[in-house]
Coordinates of C-alpha atoms in Angstrom, one line a residue:
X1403 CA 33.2 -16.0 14.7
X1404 CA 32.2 -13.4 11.9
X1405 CA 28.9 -12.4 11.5
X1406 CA 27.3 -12.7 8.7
X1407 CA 23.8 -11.1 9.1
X1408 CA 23.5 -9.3 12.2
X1409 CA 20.3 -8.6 14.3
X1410 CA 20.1 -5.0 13.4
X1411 CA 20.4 -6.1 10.0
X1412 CA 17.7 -8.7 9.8
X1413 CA 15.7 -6.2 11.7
X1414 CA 16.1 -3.1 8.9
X1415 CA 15.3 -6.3 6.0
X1416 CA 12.4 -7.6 7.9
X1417 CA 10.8 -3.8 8.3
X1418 CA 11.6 -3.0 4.8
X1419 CA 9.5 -5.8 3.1
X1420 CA 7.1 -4.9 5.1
X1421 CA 7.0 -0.6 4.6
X1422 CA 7.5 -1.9 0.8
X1423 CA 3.9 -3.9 0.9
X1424 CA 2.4 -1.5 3.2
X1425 CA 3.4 1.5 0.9
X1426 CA 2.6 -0.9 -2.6
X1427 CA -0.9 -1.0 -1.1
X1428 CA -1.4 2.9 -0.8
X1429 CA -0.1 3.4 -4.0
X1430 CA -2.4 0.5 -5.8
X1431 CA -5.3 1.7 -3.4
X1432 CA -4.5 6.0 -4.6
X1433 CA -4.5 4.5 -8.2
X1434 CA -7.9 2.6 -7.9
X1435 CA -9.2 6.0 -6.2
X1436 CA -7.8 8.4 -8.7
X1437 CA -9.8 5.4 -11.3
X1438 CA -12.5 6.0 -9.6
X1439 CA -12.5 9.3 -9.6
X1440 CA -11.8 9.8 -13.6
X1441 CA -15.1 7.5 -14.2
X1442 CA -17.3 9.2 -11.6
X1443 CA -15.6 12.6 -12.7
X1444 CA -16.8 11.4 -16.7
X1445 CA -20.4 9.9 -15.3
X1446 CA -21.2 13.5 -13.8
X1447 CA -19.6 15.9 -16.6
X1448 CA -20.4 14.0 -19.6
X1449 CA -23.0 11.3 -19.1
X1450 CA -25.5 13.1 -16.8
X1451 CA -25.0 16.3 -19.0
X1452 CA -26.0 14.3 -22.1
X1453 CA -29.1 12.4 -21.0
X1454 CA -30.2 16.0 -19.0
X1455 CA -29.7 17.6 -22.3
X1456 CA -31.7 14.8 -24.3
X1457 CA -34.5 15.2 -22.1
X1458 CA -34.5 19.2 -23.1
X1459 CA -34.2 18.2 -26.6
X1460 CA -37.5 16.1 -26.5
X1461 CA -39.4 18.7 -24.6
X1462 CA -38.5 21.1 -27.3
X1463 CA -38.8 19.0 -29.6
X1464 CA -42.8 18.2 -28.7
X1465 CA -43.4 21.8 -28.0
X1466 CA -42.3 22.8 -31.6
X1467 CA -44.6 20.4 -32.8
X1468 CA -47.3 21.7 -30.5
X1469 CA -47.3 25.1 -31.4
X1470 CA -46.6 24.7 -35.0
X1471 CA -50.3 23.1 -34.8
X1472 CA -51.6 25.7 -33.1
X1473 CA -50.2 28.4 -35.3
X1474 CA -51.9 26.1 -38.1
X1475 CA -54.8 26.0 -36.3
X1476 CA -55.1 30.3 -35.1
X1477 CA -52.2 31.7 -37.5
X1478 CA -51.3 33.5 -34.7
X1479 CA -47.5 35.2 -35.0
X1480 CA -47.2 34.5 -31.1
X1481 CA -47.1 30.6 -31.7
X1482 CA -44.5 30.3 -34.1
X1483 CA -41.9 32.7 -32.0
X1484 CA -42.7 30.2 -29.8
X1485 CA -41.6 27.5 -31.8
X1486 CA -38.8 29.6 -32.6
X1487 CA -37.6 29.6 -28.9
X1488 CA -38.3 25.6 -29.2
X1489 CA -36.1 25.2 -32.1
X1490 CA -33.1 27.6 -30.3
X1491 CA -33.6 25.7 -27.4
X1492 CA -33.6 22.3 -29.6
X1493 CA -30.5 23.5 -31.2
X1494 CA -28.3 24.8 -28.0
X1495 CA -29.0 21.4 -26.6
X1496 CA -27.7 19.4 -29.5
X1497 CA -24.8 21.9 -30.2
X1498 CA -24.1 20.6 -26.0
X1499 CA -24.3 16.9 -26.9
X1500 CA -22.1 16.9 -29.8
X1501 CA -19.2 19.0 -27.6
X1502 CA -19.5 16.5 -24.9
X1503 CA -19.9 13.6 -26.9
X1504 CA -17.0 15.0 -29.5
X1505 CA -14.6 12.0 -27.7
X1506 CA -16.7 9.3 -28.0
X1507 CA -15.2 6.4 -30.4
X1508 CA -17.5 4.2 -32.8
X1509 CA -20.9 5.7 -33.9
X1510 CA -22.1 8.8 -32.8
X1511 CA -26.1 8.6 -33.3
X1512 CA -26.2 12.6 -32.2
X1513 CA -24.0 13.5 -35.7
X1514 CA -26.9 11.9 -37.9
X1515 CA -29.3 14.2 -35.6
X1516 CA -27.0 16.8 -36.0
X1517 CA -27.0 16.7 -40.4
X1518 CA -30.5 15.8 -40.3
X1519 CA -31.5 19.4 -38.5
X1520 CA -29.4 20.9 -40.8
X1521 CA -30.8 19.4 -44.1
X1522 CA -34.3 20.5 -42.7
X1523 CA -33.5 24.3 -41.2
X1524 CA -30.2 25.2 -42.8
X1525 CA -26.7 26.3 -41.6
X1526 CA -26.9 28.6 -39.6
X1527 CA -30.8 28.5 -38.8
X1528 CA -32.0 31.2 -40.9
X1529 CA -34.7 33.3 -39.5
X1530 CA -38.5 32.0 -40.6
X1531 CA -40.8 34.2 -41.8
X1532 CA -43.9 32.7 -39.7
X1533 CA -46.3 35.5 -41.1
X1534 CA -46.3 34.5 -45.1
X1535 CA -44.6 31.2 -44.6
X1536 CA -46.6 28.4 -44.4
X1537 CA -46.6 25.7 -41.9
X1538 CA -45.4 22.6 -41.7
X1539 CA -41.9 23.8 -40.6
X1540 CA -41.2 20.9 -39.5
X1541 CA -43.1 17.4 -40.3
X1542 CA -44.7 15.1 -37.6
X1543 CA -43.3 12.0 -39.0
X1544 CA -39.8 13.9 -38.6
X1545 CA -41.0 15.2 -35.2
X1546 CA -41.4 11.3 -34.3
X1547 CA -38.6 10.0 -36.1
X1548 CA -36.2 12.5 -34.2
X1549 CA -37.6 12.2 -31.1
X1550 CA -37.3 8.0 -32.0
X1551 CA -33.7 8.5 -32.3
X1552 CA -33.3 11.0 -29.3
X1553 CA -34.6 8.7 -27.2
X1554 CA -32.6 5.7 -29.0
X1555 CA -29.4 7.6 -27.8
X1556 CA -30.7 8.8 -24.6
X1557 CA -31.3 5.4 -23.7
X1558 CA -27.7 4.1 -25.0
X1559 CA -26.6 7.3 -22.8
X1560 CA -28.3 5.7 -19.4
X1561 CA -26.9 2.0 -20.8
X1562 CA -23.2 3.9 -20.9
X1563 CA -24.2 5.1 -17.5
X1564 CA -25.0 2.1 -16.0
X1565 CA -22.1 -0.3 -17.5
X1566 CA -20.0 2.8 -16.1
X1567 CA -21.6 2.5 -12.3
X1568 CA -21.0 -1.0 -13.1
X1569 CA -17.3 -0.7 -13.2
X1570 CA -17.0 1.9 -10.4
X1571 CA -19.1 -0.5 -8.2
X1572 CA -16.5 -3.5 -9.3
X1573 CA -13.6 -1.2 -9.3
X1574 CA -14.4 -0.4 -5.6
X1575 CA -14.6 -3.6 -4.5
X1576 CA -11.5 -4.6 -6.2
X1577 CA -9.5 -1.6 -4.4
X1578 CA -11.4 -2.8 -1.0
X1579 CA -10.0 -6.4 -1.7
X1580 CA -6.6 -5.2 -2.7
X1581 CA -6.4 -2.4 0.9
X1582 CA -7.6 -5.6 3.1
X1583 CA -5.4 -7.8 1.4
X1584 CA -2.1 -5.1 1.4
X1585 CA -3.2 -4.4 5.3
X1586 CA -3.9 -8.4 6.3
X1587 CA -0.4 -9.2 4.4
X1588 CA 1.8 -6.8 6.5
X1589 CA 0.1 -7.7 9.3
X1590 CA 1.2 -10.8 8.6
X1591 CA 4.7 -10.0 7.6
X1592 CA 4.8 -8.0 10.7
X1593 CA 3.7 -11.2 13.0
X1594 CA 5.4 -13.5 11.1
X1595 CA 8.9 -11.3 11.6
X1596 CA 7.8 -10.7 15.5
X1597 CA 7.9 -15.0 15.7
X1598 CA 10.2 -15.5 13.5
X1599 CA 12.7 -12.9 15.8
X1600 CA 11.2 -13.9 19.1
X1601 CA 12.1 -17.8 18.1
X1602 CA 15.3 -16.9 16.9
X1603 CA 16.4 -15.0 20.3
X1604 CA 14.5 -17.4 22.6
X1605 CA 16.1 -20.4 21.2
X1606 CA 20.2 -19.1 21.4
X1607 CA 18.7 -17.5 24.8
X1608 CA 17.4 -21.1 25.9
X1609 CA 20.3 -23.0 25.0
X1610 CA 22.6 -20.4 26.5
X1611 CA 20.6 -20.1 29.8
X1612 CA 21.0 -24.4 29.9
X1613 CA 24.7 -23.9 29.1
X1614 CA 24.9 -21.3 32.5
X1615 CA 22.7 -23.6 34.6
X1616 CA 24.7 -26.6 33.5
X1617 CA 27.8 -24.3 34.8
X1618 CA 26.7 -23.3 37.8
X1619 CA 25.2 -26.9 39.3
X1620 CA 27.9 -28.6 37.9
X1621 CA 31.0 -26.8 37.1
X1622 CA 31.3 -28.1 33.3
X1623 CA 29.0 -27.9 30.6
X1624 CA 28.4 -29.6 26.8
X1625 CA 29.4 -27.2 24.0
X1626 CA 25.8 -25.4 23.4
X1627 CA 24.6 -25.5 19.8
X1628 CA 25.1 -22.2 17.5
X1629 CA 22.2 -21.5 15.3
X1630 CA 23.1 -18.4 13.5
X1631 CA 25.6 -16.1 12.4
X1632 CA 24.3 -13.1 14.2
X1633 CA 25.0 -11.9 17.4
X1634 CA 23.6 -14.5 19.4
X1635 CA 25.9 -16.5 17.7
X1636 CA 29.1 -15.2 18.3
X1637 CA 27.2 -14.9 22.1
X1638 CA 27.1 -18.9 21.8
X1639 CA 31.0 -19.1 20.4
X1640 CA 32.3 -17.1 23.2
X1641 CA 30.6 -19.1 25.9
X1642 CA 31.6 -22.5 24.2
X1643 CA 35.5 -20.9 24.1
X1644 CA 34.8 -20.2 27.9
X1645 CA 33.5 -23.4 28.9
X1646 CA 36.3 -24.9 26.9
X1647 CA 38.8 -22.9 28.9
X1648 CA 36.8 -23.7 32.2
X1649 CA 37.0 -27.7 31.7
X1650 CA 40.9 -27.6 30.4
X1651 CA 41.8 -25.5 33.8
X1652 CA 39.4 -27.8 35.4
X1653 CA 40.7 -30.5 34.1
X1654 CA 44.2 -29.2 35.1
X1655 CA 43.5 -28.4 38.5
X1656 CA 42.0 -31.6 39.0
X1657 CA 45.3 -33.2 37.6
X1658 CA 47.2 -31.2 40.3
X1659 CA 45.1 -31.6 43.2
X1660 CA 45.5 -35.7 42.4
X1661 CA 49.0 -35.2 41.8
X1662 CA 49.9 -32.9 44.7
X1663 CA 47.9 -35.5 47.0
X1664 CA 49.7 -38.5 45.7
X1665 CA 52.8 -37.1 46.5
X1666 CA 51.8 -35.2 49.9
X1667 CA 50.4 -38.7 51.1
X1668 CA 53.9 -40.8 52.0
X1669 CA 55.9 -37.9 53.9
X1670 CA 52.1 -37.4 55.5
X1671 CA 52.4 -41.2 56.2
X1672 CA 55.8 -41.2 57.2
X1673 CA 55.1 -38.0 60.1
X1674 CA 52.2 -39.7 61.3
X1675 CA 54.0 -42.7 62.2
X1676 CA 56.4 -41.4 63.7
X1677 CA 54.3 -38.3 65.7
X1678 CA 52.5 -41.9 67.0
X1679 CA 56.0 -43.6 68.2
X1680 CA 56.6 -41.2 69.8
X1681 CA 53.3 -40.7 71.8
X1682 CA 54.1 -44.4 72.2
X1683 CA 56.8 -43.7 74.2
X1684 CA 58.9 -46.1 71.7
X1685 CA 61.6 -44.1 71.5
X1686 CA 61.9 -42.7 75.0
X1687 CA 60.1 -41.3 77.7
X1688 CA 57.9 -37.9 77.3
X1689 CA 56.3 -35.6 79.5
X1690 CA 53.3 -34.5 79.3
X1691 CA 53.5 -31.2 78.2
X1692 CA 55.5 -33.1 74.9
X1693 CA 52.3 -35.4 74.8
X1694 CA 49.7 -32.8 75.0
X1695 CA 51.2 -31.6 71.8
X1696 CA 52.0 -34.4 70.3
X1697 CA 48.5 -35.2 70.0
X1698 CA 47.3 -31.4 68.8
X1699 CA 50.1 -32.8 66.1
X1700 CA 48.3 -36.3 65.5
X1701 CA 44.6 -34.2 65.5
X1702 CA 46.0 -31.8 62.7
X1703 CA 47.7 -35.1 60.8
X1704 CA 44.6 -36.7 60.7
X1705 CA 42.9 -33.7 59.3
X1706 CA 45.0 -32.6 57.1
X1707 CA 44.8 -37.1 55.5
X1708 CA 40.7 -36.7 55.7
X1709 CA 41.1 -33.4 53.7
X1710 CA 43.7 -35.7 51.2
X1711 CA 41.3 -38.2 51.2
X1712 CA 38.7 -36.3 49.8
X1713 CA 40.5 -34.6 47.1
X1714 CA 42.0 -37.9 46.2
X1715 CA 38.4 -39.0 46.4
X1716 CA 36.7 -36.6 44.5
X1717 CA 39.4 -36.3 41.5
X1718 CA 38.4 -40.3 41.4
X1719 CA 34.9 -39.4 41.2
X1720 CA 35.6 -37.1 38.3
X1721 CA 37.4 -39.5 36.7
X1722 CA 34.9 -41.9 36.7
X1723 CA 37.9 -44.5 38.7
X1724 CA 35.3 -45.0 41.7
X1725 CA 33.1 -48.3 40.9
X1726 CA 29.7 -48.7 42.8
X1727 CA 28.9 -52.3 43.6
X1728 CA 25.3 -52.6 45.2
X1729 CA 24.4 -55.5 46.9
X1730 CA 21.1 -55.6 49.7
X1731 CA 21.5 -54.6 53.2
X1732 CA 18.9 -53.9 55.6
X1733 CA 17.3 -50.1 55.9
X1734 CA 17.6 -49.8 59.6
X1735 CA 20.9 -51.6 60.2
X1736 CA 22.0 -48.8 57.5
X1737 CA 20.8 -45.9 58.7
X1738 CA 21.9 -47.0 62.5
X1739 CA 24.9 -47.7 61.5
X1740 CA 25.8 -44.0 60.3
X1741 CA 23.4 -42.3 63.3
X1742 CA 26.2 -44.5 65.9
X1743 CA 29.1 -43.1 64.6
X1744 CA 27.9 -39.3 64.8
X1745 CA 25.6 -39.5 68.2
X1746 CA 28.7 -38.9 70.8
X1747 CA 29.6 -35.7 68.2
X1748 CA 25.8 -34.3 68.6
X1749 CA 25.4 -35.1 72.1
X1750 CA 28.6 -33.4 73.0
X1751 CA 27.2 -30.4 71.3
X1752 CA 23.7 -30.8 73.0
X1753 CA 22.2 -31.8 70.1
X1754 CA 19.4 -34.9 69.4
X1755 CA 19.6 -36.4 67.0
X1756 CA 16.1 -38.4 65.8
X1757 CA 15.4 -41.3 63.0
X1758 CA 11.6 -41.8 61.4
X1759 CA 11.8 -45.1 59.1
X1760 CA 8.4 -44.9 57.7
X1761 CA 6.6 -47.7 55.0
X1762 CA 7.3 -51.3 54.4
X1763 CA 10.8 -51.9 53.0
X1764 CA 13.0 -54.0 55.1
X1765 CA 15.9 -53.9 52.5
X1766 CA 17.1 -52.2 49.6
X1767 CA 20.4 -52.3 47.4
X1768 CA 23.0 -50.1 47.0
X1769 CA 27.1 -49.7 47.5
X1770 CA 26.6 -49.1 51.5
X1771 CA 30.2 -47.5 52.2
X1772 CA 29.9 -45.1 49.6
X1773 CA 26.2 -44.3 50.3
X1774 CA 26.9 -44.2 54.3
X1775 CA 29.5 -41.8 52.8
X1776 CA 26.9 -39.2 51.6
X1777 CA 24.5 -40.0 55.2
X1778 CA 27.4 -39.3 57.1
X1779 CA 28.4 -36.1 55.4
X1780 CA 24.8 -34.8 55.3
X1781 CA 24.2 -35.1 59.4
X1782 CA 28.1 -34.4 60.2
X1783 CA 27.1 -30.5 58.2
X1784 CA 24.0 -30.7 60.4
X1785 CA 25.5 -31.3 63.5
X1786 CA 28.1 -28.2 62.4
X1787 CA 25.5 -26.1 61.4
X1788 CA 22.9 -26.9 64.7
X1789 CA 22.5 -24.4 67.5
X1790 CA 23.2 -26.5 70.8
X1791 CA 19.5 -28.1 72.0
X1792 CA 18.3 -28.2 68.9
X1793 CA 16.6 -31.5 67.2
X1794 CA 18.2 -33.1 63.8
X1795 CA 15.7 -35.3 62.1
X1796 CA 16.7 -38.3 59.9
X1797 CA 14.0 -39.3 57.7
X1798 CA 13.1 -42.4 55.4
X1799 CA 10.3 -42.7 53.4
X1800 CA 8.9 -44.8 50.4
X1801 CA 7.2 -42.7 47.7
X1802 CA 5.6 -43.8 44.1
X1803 CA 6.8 -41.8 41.3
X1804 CA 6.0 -41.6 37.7
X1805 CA 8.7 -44.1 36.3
X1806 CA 9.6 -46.4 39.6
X1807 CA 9.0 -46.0 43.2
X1808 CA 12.3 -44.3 45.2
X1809 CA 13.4 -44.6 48.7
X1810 CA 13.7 -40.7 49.8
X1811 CA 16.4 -39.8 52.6
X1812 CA 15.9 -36.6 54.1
X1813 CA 18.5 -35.2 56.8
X1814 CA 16.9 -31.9 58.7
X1815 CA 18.2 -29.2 60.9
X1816 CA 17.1 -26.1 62.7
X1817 CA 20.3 -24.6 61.7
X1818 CA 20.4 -20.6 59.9
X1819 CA 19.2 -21.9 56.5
X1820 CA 20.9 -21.2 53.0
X1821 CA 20.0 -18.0 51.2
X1822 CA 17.9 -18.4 47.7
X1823 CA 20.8 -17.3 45.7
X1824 CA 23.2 -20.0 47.0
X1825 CA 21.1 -23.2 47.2
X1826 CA 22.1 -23.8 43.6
X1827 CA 25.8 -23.7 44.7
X1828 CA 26.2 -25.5 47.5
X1829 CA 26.8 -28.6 45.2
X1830 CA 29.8 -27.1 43.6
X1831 CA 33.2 -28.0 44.3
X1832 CA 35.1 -26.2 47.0
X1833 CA 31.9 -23.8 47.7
X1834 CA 31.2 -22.8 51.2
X1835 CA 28.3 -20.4 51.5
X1836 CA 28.8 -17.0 52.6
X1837 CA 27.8 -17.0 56.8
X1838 CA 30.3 -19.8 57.3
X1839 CA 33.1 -19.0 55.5
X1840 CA 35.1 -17.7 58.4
X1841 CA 34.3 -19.9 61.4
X1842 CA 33.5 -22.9 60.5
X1843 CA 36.1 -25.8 59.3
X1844 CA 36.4 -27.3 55.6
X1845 CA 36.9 -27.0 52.0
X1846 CA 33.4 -27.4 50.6
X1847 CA 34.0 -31.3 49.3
X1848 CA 31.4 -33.7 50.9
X1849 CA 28.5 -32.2 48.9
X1850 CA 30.0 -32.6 46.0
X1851 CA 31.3 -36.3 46.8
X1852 CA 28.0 -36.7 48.0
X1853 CA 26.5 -36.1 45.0
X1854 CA 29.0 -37.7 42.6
X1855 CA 27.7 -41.3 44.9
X1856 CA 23.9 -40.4 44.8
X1857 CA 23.9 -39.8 40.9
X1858 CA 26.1 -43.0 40.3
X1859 CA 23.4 -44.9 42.1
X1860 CA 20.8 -43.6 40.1
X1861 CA 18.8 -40.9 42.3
X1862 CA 19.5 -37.2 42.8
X1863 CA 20.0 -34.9 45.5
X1864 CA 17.9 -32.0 46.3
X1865 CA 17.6 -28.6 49.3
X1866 CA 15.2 -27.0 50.6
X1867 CA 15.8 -24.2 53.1
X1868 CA 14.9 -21.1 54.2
X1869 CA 17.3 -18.5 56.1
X1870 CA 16.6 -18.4 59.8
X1871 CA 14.4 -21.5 59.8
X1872 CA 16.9 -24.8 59.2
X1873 CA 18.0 -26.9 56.3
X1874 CA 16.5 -30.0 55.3
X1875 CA 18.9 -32.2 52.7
X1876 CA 17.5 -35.1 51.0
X1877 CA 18.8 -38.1 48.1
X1878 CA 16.5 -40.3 46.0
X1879 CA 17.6 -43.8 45.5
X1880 CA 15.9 -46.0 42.5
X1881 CA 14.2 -49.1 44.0
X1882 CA 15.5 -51.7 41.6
X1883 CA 17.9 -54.5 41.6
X1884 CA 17.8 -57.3 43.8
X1885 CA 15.5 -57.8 46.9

């Protein structure tokens, strides 16, 4: 499988867009500021200047006019070079307006001042002789018409100033809106990429981890669904592939093993018979050092047809060849009737063996020879596993479930327990747990049968068990069908 768009890849795209928004929001946020800073930097040289040097311009403006009456009133030199210094001052401060306000579009109310002061003292503000002249210099209905339009401007100067705070107020919001906005958006990106990347490895990750889990309890497993390109992906496509391998070599070996017993099964037949004719005596007298092992030879025989048998069974089972047909029998003749045919093996080993039939059910249905099957194979691996004088307790109980009520069968032992790590095995084919391997007899089949019959009749099969403490195997069977 190629990939198309790996993880690393979506990873470098996903942090990209969101550097890209974060960094779009700095720059929007350092061109509002540097905004900001061109209005407040035009407020404080320009605007502030003008109406601070209006302000002068009235005060000199009134205190010409005061002392030209006063130099009317005393013709005292003193007062008019003080209106002198009034008329500098007058002029400096309108000379300032008209330089700050030089870049001003539309009307500029400070030129007609300017030309006015001009047509009444001259370029250039000649020098008034305030001895021999005589006053007015300047006229109180142009001292009030000037200071009218002085203050005219002045106050279109505070309007300017105001619209201008105005916009620096709005323009601040508007670049507070735009940084939580930029910030909320990549926080959201950033979320939105963290699900969006924790979904898509949790779901290849969940649908890989039922894929193992279906391997390991069962031994086969569906194909598990591929839902990208990436990694994971080709993850996916190389465990399908494996499972695919595992089922055809399964499937093979299962072939062989059915095969192989098939054709082991008439010579196995044919040595029997005769190892028993013999014993018999049918074809001549034997001693009895011939008939001691004659009979180790008819033991092994019979071994070596239970383990055919339960190849032959199993491959069957696979197959889906074995039929269950249910019918009612009675609880306690079933569960006798498996407990009689293994008490001489536990008593031999000093073992007791102990039935508690609990609740109100007299009969139930199932197929009883296969379901005796998985009884008998559940207290035969107890007795095996049992220390000698130890107690094996067979259990049946009626409990209410959710969907239908379910008769429970429970087998436990006081044997050495199954580790944690190989509970989840022991239901596999051919699996024999690791502290019995080498001293105790068989191929690891009857669980496995045993859980081929319980699922055909609708229940499950379950252990719980702790190392050092015993074993306690138990099968749920569906309480339907007839009475």
């Amino acid at each position: 499988m190629k990939i198309r768009f790996g993880i690393l890849s979506k990873l470098f795209s996903w942090y990209l867009l969101a550097c890209l928004i974060f960094y779009a929001t700095i720059l929007l946020l350092f061109a509002h500021i540097k905004n900001l800073a061109t209005i407040t930097e035009d407020i404080v040289s320009r605007n502030y200047l003008i109406s601070t040097s209006s302000k002068l311009m009235i005060d000199a403006l009134w205190s010409m006019a005061e002392n030209q009456k006063k130099f009317e009133l005393m013709h005292e030199a003193q007062y008019g070079k003080y209106f002198d210094v009034a008329l500098k001052q007058y002029e400096s401060n309108l000379f300032n307006i008209l330089w700050l306000s030089a870049s001003s579009s539309g009307g500029n109310p400070w030129d007609a001042l300017h030309r006015e002061f001009d047509a009444q003292f001259g370029a250039g503000n000649k020098q008034i002789d305030y001895i021999h002249s005589n006053a007015p210099w300047l006229k109180d209905e142009v001292v009030s018409k000037w200071a009218d339009q002085i203050q005219k401007a002045r106050t279109a100067n505070d309007r300017q100033i105001e619209e201008m705070v105005r916009s620096l107020n709005a323009k601040g919001r508007r670049a507070d809106e735009y940084g939580i906005v930029g910030v909320l958006a990549s926080v959201v990106i950033g979320l939105l990429g963290i699900i969006g990347f924790s979904f898509g490895m949790i779901r290849p990750l969940r649908e890989l981890r039922r894929g193992i889990k279906s391997l390991s309890s069962s031994g086969i497993t569906a194909p598990i669904r591929i839902h990208s390109q990436d990694e994971f992906g080709e993850l996916a496509g190389a465990f399908n592939d494996m499972a695919a391998r595992l089922t055809e070599e399964e499937r093979m070996r299962s072939d062989f093993i059915s095969m192989l017993s098939h054709e082991i099964r008439t010579p196995l037949t044919s040595i029997r018979e005769s190892v028993n004719l013999i014993c018999e005596e049918v074809m001549g007298e034997i001693n009895e050092k011939q008939r001691r092992f004659l009979l180790i030879a008819s033991r092994e025989l019979e071994r070596i047809t239970t383990l055919l048998n339960h190849l032959m069974q199993i491959s069957r089972l696979e197959a889906g060849v074995v039929e269950i047909h249910p019918r009612t029998i009675g609880l306690h003749e079933f569960v006798e009737g498996a407990l009689s045919r293994l008490v001489p093996v536990a008593e031999a080993k000093g073992i007791c063996i102990r039935s508690e039939v609990t609740g109100e059910v007299g009969q139930f249905f199932c197929d009883p020879e296969n379901l005796q099957q998985v009884l008998l194979n559940l207290l035969g691996n107890a007795i095996k596993f049992s220390p000698g004088g130890s107690e094996i307790v067979v259990s049946v109980s009626q409990k209410d479930w959710a969907r239908a009520p379910v008769l429970v069968f429970a087998v436990s032992d006081k044997g050495p327990g199954i580790p944690d790590c190989e509970q989840a095995l022991v239901f596999n084919k051919y699996y024999r747990a690791s502290g019995v391997r080498e001293h105790v007899d068989g191929v690891g089949l009857g669980l496995s049968i045993s859980k081929f019959i319980v699922e055909a009749h609708g229940g499950q099969i379950d252990l719980e068990s702790k190392v050092g403490e015993g074993s306690t195997f138990s099968f749920t069977l569906p309480m339907h069908g007839k009475d």
